[in-house]
Short mmCIF file of C-alpha atoms in Angstrom, two decimals:
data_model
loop_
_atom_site.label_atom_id
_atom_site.label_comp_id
_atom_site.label_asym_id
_atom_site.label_seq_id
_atom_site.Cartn_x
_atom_site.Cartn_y
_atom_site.Cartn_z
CA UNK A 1 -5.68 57.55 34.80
CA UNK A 2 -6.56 58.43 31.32
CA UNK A 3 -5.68 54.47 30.54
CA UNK A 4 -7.47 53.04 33.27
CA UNK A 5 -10.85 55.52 32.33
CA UNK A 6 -10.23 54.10 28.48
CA UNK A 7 -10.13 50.74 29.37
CA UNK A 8 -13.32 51.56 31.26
CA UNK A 9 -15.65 52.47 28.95
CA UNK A 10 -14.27 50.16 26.15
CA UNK A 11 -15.34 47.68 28.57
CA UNK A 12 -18.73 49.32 29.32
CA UNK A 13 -19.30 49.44 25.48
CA UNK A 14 -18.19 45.61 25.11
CA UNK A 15 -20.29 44.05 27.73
CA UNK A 16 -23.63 46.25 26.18
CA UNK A 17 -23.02 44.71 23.05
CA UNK A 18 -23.36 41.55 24.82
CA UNK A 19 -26.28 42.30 26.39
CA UNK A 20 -28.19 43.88 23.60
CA UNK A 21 -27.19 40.51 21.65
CA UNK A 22 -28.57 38.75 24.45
CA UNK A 23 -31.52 41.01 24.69
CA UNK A 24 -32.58 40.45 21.20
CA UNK A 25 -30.89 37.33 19.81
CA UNK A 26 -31.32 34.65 22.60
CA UNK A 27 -34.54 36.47 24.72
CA UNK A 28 -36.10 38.08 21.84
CA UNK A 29 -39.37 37.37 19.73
CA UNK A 30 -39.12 34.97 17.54
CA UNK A 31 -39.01 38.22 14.57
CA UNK A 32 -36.05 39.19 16.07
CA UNK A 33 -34.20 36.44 16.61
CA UNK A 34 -35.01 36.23 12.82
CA UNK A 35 -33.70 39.51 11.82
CA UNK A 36 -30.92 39.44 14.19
CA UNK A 37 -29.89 35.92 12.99
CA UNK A 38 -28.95 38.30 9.73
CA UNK A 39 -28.40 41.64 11.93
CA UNK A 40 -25.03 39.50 13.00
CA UNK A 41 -23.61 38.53 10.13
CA UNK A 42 -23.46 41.96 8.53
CA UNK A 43 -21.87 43.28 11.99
CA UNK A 44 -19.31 40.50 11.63
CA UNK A 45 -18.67 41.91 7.73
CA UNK A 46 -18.47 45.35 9.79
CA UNK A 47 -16.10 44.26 11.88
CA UNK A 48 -13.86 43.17 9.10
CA UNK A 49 -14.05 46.27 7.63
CA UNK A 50 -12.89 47.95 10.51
CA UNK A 51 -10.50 45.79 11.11
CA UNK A 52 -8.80 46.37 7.81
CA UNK A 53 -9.16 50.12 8.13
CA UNK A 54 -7.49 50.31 11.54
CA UNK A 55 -4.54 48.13 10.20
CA UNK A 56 -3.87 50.21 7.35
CA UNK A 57 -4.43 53.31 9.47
CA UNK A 58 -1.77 52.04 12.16
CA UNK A 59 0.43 50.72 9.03
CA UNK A 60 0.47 54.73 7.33
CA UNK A 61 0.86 56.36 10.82
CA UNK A 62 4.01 54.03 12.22
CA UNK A 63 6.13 57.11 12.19
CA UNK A 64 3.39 58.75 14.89
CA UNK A 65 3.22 56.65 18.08
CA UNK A 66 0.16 58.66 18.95
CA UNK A 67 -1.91 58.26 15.91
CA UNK A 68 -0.80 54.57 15.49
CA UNK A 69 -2.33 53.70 19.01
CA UNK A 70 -5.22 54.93 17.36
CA UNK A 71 -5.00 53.27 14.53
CA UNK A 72 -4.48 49.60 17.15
CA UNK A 73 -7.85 50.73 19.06
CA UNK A 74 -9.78 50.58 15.68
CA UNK A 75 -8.00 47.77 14.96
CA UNK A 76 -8.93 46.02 18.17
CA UNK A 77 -12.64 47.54 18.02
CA UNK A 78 -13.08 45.68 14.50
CA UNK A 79 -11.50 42.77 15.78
CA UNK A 80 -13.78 42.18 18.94
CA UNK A 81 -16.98 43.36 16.28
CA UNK A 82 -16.44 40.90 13.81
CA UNK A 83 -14.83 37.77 16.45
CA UNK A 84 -18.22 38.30 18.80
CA UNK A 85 -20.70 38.51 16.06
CA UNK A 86 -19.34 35.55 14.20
CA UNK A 87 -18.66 32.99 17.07
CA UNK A 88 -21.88 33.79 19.08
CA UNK A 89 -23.94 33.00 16.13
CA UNK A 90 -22.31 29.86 15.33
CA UNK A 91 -22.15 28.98 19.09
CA UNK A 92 -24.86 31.00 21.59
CA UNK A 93 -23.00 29.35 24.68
CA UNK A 94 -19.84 31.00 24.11
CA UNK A 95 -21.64 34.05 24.90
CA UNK A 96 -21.63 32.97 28.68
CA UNK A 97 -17.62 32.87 28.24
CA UNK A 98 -17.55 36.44 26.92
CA UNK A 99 -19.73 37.80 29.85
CA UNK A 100 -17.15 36.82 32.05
CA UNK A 101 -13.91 37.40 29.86
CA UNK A 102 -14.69 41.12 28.96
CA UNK A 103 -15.15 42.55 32.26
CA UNK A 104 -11.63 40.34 33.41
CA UNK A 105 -9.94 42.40 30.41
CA UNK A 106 -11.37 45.35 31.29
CA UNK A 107 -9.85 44.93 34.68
CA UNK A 108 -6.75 43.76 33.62
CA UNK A 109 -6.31 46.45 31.28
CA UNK A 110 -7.29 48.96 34.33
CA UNK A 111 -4.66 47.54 36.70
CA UNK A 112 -2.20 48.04 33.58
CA UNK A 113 -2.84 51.36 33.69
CA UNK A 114 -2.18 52.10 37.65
CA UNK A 115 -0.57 49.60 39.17
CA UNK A 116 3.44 49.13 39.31
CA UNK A 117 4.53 46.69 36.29
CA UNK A 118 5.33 43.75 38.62
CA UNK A 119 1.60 43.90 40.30
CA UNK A 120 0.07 44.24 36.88
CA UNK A 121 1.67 41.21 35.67
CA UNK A 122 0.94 38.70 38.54
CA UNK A 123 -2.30 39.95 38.79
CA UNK A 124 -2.58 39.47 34.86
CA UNK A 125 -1.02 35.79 35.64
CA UNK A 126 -3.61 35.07 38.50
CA UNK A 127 -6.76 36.94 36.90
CA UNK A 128 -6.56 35.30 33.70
CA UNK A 129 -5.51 31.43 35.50
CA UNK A 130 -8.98 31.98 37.60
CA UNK A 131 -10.51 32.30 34.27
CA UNK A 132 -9.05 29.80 32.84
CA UNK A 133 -10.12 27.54 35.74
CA UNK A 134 -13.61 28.61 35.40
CA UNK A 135 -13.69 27.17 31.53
CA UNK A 136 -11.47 24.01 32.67
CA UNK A 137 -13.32 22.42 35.74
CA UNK A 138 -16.80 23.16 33.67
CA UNK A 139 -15.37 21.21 30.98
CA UNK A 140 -12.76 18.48 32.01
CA UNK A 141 -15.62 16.19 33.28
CA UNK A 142 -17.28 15.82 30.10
CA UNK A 143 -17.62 12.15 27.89
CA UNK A 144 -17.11 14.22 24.97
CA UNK A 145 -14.35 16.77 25.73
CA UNK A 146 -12.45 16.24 28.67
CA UNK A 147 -9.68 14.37 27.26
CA UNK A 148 -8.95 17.44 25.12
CA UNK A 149 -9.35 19.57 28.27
CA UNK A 150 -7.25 17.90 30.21
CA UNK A 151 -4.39 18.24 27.61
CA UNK A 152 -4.95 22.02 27.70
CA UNK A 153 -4.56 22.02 31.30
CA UNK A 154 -1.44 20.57 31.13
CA UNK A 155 -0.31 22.89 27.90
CA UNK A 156 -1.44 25.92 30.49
CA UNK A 157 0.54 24.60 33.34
CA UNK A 158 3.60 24.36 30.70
CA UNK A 159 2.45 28.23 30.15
CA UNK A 160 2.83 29.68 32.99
CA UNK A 161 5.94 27.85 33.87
CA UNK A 162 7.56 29.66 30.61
CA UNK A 163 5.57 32.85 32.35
CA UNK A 164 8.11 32.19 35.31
CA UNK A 165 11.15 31.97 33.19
CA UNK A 166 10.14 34.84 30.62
CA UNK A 167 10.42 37.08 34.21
CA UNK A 168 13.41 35.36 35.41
CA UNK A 169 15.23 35.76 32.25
CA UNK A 170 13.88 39.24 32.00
CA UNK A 171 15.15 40.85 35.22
CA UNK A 172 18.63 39.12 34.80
CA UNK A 173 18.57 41.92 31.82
CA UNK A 174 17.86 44.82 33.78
CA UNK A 175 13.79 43.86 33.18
CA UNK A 176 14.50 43.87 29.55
CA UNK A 177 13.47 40.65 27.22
CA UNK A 178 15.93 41.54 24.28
CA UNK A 179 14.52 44.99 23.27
CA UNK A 180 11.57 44.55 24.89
CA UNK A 181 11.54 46.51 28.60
CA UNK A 182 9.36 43.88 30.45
CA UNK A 183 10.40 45.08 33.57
CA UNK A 184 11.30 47.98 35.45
CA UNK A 185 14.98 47.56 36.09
CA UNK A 186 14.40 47.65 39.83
CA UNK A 187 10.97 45.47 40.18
CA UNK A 188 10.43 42.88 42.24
CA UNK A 189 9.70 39.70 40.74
CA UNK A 190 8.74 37.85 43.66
CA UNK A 191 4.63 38.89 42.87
CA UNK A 192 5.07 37.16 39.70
CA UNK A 193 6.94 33.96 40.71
CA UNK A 194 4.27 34.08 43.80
CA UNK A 195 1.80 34.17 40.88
CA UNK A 196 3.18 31.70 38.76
CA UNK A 197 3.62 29.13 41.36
CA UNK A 198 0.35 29.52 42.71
CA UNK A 199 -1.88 29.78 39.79
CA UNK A 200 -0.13 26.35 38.54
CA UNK A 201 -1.14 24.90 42.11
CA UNK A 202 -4.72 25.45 41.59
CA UNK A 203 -4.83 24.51 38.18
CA UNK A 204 -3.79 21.06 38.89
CA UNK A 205 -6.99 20.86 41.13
CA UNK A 206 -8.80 20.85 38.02
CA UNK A 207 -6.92 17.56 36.92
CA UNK A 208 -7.77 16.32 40.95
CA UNK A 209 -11.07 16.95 41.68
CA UNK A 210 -14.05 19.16 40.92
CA UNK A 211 -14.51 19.68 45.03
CA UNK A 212 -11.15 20.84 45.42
CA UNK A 213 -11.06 23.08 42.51
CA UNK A 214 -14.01 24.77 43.02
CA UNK A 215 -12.21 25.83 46.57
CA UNK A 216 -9.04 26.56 44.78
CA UNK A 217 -10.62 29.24 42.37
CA UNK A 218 -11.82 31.19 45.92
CA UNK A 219 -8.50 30.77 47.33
CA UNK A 220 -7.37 32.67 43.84
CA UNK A 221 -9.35 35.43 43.98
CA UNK A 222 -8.87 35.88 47.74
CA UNK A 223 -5.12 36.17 46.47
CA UNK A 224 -5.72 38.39 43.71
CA UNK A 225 -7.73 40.83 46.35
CA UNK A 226 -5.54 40.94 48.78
CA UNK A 227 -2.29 41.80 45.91
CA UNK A 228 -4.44 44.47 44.71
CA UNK A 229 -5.53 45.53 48.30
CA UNK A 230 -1.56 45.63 49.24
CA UNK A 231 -0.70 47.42 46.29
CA UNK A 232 -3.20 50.31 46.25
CA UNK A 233 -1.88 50.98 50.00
CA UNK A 234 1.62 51.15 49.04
CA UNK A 235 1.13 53.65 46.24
CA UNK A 236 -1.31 55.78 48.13
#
């Protein structure tokens, strides 16, 4: 619980950073659109700087899990700080992407937290392949960029086919990828092929038609609500 609340209100304090950027930098007077034109790139030099001090912070505290997690989350806070401010001011519409990407993290991250391993992943699998669907079909149509678009559909389909594997391989181990404990040793992996195999279904839609994709993504997320629905009953 004390994950899922984290996750929470890093999310919260993500997604208000958006908004105040949106506030000021694409809705604001022309003044502060001025200012804030300069506001970001000393909060992307900010970022850095936190960046660096959470790495070396995580680097002197290896020998203390705890304080090295600490160490990652200032790592990850400078990270997201100095990525944001930089890419939204060289490109506003990214900022669309973000709107929609944090609060999927912040979800993903939650389910992490509570859910059994196997649920977590195939809902990690499903959430981020109705993202990536989202960013595809708005994109594979264009004059411009759609041949590009269509090769990173097919490099995500190859994805989440290794995705598949990765869990096969894993729970032939005992759930462990070398000394990595993927798994649980007694998970079911059926969620995640179920997952896999569906998520690669609906992104070939994308390569199909617009139409059929569009239904596809609803399909998706009526999967990825009922899997959560099923597994919040079954812990209760």
């Amino acid at each position: 619980m004390n994950g899922a609340m984290k996750f929470f209100l890093a999310g919260c304090v993500a997604e208000l950073y958006l908004l105040i950027i949106r506030r000021f930098y694409i809705n604001g007077t022309g003044k502060q659109v001025v200012a804030w034109d300069s506001y970001l790139i000393g909060l992307a030099w900010a970022g850095v700087a936190v960046a660096v001090i959470g790495a070396v912070l995580s680097f002197l505290w290896r020998a203390d899990q705890k304080k090295r997690k600490i160490g990652w989350v200032i790592l990850g806070a400078g990270v997201f700080l100095a990525a944001v401010s930089a890419v939204v001011r060289i490109n506003l519409s990214v900022l669309t992407l973000l709107y929609v990407a944090v609060p999927v993290v912040m979800l993903l991250g939650i389910l992490w937290s509570l859910y059994d391993r196997e649920c977590a992943v195939a809902l990690t699998i499903l959430g981020v392949s109705l993202l990536a669907m989202w960013v595809l079909r708005r994109e594979v149509t264009s004059i411009y960029t759609g041949t590009y678009f269509k090769a990173l559909t097919v490099v995500y389909l190859l994805m989440i086919a290794a995705a598949a594997f990765v869990a096969h391989k894993a729970m032939a181990a005992g759930g462990k990828l070398g000394k990595l404990q993927l798994l649980p040793s007694g998970a079911d992996p059926l969620p995640i092929y179920v997952a896999c195999g569906l998520s690669a279904a609906a992104v070939v839609t994308v390569l199909i038609n617009s139409l059929v994709s569009y239904y596809a993504m609803w399909i998706l997320a009526g999967v990825i609500f009922a899997l959560a629905v099923y597994y919040t009953v079954k812990q209760l």
